[in-house]
PDB file of C-alpha atoms in Angstrom:
ATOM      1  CA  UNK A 370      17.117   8.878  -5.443  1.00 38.00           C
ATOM      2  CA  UNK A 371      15.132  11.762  -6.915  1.00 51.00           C
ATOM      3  CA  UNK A 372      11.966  10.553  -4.963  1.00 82.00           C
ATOM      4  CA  UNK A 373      13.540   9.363  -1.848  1.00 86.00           C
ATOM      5  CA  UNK A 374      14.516  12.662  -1.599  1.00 86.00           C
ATOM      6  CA  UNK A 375      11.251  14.303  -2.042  1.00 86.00           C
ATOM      7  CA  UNK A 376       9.578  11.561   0.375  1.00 87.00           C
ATOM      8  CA  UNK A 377      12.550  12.626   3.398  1.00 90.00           C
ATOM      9  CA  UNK A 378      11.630  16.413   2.908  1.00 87.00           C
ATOM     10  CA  UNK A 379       7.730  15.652   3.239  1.00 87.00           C
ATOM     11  CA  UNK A 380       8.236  13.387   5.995  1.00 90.00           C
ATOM     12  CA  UNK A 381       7.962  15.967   8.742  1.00 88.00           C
ATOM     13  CA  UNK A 382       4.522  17.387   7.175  1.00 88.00           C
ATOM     14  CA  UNK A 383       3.294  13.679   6.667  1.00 84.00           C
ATOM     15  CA  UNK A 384       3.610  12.864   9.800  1.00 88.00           C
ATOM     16  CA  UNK A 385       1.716  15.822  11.505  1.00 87.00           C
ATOM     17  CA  UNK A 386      -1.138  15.398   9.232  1.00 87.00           C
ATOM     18  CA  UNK A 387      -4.332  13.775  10.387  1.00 84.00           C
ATOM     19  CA  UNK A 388      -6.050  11.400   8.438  1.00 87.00           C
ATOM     20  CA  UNK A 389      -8.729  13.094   5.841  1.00 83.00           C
ATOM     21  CA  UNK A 390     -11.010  10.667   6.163  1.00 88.00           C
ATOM     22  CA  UNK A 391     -10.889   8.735   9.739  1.00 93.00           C
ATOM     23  CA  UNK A 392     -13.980   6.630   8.889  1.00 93.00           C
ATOM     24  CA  UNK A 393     -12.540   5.388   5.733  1.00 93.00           C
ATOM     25  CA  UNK A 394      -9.580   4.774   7.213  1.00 94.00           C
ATOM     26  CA  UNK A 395     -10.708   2.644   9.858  1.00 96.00           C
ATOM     27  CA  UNK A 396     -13.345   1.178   7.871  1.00 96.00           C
ATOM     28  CA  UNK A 397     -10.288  -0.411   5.347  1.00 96.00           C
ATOM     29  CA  UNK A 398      -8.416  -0.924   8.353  1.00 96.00           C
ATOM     30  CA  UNK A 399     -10.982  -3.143   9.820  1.00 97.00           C
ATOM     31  CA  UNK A 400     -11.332  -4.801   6.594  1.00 97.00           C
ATOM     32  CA  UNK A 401      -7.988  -5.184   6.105  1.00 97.00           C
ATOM     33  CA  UNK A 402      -7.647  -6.741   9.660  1.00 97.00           C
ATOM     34  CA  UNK A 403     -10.354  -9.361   8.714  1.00 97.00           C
ATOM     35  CA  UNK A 404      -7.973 -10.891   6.365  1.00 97.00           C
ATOM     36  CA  UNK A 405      -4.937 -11.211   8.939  1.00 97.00           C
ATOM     37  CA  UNK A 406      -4.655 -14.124  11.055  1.00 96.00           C
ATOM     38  CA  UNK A 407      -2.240 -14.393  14.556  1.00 96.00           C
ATOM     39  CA  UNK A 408       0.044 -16.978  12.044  1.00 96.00           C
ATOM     40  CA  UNK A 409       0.640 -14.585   9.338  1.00 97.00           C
ATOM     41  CA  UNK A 410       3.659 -12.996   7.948  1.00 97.00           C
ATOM     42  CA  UNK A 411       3.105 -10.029   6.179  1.00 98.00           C
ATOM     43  CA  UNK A 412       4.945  -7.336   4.171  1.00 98.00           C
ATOM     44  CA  UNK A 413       3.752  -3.650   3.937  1.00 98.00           C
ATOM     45  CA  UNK A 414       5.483  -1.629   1.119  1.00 97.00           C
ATOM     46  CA  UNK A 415       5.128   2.334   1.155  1.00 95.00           C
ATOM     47  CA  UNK A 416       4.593   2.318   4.817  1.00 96.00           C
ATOM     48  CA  UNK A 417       5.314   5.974   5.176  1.00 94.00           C
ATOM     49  CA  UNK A 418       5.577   6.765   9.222  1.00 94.00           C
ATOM     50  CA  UNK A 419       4.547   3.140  10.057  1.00 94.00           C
ATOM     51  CA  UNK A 420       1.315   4.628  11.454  1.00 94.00           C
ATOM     52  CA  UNK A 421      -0.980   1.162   9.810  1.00 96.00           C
ATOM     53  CA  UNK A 422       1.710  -0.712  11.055  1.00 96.00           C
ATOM     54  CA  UNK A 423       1.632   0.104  14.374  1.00 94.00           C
ATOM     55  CA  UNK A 424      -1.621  -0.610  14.462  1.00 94.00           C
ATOM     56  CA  UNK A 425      -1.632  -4.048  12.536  1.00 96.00           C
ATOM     57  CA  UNK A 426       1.137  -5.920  14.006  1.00 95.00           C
ATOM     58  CA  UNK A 427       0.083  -6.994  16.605  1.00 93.00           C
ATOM     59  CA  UNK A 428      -1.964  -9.204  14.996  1.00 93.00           C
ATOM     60  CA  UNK A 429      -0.175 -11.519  13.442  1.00 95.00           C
ATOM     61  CA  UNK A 430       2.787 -13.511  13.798  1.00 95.00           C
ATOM     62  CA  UNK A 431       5.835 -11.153  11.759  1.00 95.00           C
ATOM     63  CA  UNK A 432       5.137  -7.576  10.233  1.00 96.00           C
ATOM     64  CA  UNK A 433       8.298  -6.222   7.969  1.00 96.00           C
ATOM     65  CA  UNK A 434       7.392  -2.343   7.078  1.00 96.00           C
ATOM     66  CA  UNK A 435       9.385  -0.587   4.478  1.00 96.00           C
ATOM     67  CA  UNK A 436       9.788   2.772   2.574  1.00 96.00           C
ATOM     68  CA  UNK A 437      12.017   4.527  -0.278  1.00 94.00           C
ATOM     69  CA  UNK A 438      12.367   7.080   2.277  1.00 95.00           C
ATOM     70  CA  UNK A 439      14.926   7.257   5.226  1.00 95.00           C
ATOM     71  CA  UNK A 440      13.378   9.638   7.099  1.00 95.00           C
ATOM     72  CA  UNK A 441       9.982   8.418   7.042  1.00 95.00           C
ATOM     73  CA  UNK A 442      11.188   5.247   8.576  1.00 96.00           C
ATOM     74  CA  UNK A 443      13.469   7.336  11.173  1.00 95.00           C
ATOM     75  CA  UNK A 444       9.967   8.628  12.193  1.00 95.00           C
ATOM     76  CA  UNK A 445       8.645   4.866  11.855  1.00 95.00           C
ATOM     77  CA  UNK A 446      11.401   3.736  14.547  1.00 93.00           C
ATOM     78  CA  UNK A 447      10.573   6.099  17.074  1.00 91.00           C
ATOM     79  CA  UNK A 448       6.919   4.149  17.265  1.00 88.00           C
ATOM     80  CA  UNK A 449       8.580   0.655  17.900  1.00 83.00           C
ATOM     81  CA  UNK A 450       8.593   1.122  21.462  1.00 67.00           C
ATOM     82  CA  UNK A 451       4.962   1.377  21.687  1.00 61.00           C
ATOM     83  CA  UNK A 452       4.214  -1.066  18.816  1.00 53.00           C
ATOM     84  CA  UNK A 453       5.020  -4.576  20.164  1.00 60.00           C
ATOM     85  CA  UNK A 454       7.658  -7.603  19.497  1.00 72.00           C
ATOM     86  CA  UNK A 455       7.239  -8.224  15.837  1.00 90.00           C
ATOM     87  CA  UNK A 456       7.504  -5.379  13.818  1.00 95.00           C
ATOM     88  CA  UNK A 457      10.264  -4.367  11.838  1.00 94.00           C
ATOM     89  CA  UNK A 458      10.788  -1.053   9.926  1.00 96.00           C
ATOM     90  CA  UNK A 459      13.444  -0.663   7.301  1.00 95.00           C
ATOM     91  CA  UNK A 460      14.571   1.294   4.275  1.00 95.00           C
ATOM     92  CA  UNK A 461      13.728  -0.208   0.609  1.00 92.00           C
ATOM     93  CA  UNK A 462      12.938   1.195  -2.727  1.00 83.00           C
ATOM     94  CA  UNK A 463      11.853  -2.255  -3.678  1.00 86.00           C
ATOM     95  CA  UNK A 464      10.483  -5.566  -3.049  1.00 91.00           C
ATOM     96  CA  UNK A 465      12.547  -7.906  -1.221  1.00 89.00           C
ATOM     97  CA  UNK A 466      14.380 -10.396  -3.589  1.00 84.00           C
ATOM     98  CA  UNK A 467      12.951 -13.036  -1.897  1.00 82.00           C
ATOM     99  CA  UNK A 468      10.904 -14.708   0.976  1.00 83.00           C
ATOM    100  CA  UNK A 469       7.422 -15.827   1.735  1.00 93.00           C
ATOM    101  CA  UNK A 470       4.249 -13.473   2.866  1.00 97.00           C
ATOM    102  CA  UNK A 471       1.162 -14.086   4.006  1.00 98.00           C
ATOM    103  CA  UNK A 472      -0.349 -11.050   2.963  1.00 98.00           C
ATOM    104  CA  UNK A 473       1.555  -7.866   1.153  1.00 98.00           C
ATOM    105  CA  UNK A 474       0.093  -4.360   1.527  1.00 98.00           C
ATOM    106  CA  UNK A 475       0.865  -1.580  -0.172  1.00 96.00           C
ATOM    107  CA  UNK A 476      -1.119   1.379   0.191  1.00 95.00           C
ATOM    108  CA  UNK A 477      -0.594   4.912  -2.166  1.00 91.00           C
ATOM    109  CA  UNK A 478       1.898   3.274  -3.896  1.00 93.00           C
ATOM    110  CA  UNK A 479       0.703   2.284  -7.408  1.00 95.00           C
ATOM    111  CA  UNK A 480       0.092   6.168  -8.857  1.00 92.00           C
ATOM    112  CA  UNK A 481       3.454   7.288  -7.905  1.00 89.00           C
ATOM    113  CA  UNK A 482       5.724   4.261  -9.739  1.00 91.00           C
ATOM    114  CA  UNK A 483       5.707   3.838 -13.006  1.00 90.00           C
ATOM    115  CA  UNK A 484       6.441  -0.051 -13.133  1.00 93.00           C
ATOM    116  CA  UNK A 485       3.129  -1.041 -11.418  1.00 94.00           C
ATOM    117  CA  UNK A 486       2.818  -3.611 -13.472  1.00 96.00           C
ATOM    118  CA  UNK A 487       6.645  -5.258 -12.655  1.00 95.00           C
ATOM    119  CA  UNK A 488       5.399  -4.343  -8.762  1.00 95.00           C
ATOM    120  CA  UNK A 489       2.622  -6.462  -8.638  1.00 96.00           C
ATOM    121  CA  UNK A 490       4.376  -9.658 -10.925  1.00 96.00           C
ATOM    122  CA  UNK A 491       6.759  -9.545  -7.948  1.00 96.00           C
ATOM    123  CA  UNK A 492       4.044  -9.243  -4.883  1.00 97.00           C
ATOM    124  CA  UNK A 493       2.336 -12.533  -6.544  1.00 97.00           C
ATOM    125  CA  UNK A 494       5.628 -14.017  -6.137  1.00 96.00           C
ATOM    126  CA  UNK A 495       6.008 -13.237  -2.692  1.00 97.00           C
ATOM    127  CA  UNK A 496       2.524 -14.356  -2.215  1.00 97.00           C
ATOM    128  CA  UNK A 497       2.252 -17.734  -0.325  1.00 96.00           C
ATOM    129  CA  UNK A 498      -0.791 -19.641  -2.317  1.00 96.00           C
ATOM    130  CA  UNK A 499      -3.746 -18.479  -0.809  1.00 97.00           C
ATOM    131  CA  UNK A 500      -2.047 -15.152   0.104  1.00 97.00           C
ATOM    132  CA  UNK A 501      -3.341 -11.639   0.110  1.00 98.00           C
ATOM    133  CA  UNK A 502      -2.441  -8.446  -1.788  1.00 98.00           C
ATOM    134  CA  UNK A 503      -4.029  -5.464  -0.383  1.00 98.00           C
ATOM    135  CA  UNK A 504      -4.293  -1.927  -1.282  1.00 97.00           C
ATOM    136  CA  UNK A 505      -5.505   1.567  -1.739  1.00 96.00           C
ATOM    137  CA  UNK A 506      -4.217   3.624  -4.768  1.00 94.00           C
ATOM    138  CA  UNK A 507      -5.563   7.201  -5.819  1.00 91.00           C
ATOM    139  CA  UNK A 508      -7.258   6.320  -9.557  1.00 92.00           C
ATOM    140  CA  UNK A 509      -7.576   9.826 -10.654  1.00 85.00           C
ATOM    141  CA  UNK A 510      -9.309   8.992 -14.436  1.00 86.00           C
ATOM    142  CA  UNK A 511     -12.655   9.155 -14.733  1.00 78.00           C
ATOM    143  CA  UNK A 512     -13.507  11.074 -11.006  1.00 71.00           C
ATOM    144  CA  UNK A 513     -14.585  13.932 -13.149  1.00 66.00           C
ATOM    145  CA  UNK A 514     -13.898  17.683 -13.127  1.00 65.00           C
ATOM    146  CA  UNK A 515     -11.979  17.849  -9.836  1.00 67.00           C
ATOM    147  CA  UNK A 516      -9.589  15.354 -10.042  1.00 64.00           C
ATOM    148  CA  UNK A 517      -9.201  15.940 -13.665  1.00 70.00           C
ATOM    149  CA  UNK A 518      -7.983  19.437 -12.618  1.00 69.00           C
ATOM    150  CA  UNK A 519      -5.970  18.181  -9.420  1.00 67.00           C
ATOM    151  CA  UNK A 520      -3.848  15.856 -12.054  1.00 69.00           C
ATOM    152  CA  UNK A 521      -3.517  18.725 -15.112  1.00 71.00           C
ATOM    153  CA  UNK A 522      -1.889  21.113 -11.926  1.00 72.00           C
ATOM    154  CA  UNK A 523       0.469  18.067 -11.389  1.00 70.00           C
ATOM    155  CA  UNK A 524       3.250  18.598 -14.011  1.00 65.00           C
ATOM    156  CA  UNK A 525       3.986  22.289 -13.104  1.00 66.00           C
ATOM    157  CA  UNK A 526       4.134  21.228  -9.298  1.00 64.00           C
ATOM    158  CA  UNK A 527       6.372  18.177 -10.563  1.00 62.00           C
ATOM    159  CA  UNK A 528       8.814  21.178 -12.143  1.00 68.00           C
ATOM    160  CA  UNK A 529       9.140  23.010  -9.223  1.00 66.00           C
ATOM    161  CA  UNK A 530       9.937  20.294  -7.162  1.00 68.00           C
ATOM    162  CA  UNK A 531       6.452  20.326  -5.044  1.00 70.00           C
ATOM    163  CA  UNK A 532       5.323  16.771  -6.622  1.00 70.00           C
ATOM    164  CA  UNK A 533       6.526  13.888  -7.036  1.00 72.00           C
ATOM    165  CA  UNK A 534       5.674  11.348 -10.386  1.00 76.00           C
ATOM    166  CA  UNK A 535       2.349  10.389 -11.070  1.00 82.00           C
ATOM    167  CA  UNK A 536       0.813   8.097 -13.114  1.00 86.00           C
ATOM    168  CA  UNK A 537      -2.780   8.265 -13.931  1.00 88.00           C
ATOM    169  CA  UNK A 538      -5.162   5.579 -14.634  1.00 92.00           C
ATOM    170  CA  UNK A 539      -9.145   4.595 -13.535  1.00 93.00           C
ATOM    171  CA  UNK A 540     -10.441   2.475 -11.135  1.00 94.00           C
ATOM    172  CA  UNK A 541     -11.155  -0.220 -13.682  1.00 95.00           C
ATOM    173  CA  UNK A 542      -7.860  -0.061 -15.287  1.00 96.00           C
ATOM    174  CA  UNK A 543      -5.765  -0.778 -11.817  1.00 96.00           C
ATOM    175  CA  UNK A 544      -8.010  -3.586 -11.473  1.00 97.00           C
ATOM    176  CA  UNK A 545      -7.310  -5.315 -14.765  1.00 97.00           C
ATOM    177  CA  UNK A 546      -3.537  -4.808 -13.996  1.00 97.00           C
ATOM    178  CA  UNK A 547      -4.298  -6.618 -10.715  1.00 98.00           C
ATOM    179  CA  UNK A 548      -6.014  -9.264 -12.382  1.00 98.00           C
ATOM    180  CA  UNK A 549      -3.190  -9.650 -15.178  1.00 97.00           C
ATOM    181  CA  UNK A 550      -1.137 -10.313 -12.397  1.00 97.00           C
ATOM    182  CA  UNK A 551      -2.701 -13.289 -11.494  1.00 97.00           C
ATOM    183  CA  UNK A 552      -4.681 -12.519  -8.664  1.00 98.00           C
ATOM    184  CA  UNK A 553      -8.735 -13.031  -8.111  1.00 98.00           C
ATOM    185  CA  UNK A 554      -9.934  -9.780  -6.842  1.00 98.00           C
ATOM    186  CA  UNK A 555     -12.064 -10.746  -3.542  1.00 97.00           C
ATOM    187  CA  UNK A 556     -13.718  -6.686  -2.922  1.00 97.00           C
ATOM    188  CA  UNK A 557     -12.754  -3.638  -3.891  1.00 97.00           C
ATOM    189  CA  UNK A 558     -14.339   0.059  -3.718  1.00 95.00           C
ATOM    190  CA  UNK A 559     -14.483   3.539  -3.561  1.00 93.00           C
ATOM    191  CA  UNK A 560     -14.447   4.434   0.617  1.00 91.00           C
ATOM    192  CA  UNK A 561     -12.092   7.513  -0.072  1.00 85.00           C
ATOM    193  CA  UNK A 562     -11.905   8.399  -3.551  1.00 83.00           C
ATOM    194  CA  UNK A 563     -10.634   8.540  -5.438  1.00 89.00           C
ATOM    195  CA  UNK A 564      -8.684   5.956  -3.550  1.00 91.00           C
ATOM    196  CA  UNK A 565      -9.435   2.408  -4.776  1.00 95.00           C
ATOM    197  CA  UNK A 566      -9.441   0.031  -2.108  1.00 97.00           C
ATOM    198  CA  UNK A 567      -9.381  -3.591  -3.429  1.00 98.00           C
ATOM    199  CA  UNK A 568      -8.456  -7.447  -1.931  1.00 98.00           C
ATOM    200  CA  UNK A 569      -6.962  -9.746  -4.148  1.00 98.00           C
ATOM    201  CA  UNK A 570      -5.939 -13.052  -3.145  1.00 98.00           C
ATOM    202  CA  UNK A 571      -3.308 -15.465  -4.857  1.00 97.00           C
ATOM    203  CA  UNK A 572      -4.950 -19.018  -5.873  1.00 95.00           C
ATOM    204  CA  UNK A 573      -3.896 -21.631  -4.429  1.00 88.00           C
ATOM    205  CA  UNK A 574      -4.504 -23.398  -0.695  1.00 81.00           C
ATOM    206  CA  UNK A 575      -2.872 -21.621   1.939  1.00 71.00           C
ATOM    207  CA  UNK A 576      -0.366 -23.734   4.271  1.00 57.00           C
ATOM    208  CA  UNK A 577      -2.102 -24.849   7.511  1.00 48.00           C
ATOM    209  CA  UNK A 578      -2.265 -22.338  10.027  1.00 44.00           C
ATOM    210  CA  UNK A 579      -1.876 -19.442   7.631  1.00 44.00           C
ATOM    211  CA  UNK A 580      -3.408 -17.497   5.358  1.00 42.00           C
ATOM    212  CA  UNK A 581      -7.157 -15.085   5.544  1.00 40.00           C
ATOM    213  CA  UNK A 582     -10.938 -15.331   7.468  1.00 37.00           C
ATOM    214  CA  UNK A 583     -12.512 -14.604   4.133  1.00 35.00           C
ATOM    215  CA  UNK A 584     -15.935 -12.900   5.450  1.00 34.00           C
TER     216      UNK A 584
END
């Protein structure tokens, strides 16, 4: 609960903190959008306050939010009244033991677990054929000189309690773990690094009426 417990203390912070990058942001968002349809059932994991959420369920047809963290999802809630019929928020430190998604999202999630690997063998489970797995996750080898001294600061702020795990790994790396998986990667790039954006979609046909608008 060590990092449930972090997460509930930075909640308050989180959720007054504007976005760094607002083009980015809406740039993925829009991209992200592209791949929704009004059918869909989707899954975000890591949702932190809900605030992509919000914004994305409308959308489509179901939109199940979760987070490790209780308070970030008390914080979630208090956005359902402006967020449509639809969208559910609730508290989970893991995937959901079953059930069938359109698309999964899971956005800086990947650097702070470190059973990535057991994350994503479950998500292409999930995964209807056809599906989509999208995220963003920080890839902090290989961004040179700044991030390399942003990740060696890491471990003392980890042993005072001001950071929580972190696993470090390149952009290429997270990729090939993506692939290994078993999905095809459809895009991916670098619109707020060292965030990693990528698409990957689950082969297979999708069921009629579901699944992406592949642009």
């Amino acid at each position: 609960m060590a990092d449930a417990e972090f997460w509930d203390k930075a909640a308050p912070k989180y959720a007054q903190s504007p976005i760094s990058d607002i083009g980015a942001y809406e740039y993925t968002l829009g991209r992200t959008r592209s791949y929704l349809r009004p059918t869909d059932h989707v899954l975000e994991i890591a949702c932190g306050t809900g605030s992509t959420a919000v914004l994305l369920a409308p959308d489509v047809a179901s939109y199940l939010a979760t987070d490790i963290s209780p308070e970030m999802i008390r914080i979630a809630r208090g956005k359902l009244p402006v967020a449509g019929d639809g969208l559910t928020f609730d508290v989970a430190g893991d995937l959901p033991e079953n059930g069938a998604y359109d698309a999964i999202l899971a956005h800086s999630l990947f650097h702070l677990v470190p059973d990535m690997e057991r994350r994503m063998a479950l998500i292409y489970d999930l995964l209807t054929p056809g599906g989509h797995f999208i995220s963003k996750t920080a890839t902090l080898k290989g961004r040179g000189l700044k991030w390399t001294l942003i990740g060696a600061v890491i471990p003392v702020a980890q042993m005072l309690g001001k950071a929580p795990y972190l696993r470090k790994f390149s952009a290429a790396e997270l990729e090939q773990t993506v692939r290994d998986a078993g999905f095809e990667i459809v895009e991916s790039g670098d619109f707020a690094a060292p965030a990693r954006y990528i698409v990957a979609r689950k082969p297979g046909v999708a069921s009629k009426g579901s699944g992406a608008n592949i642009e």
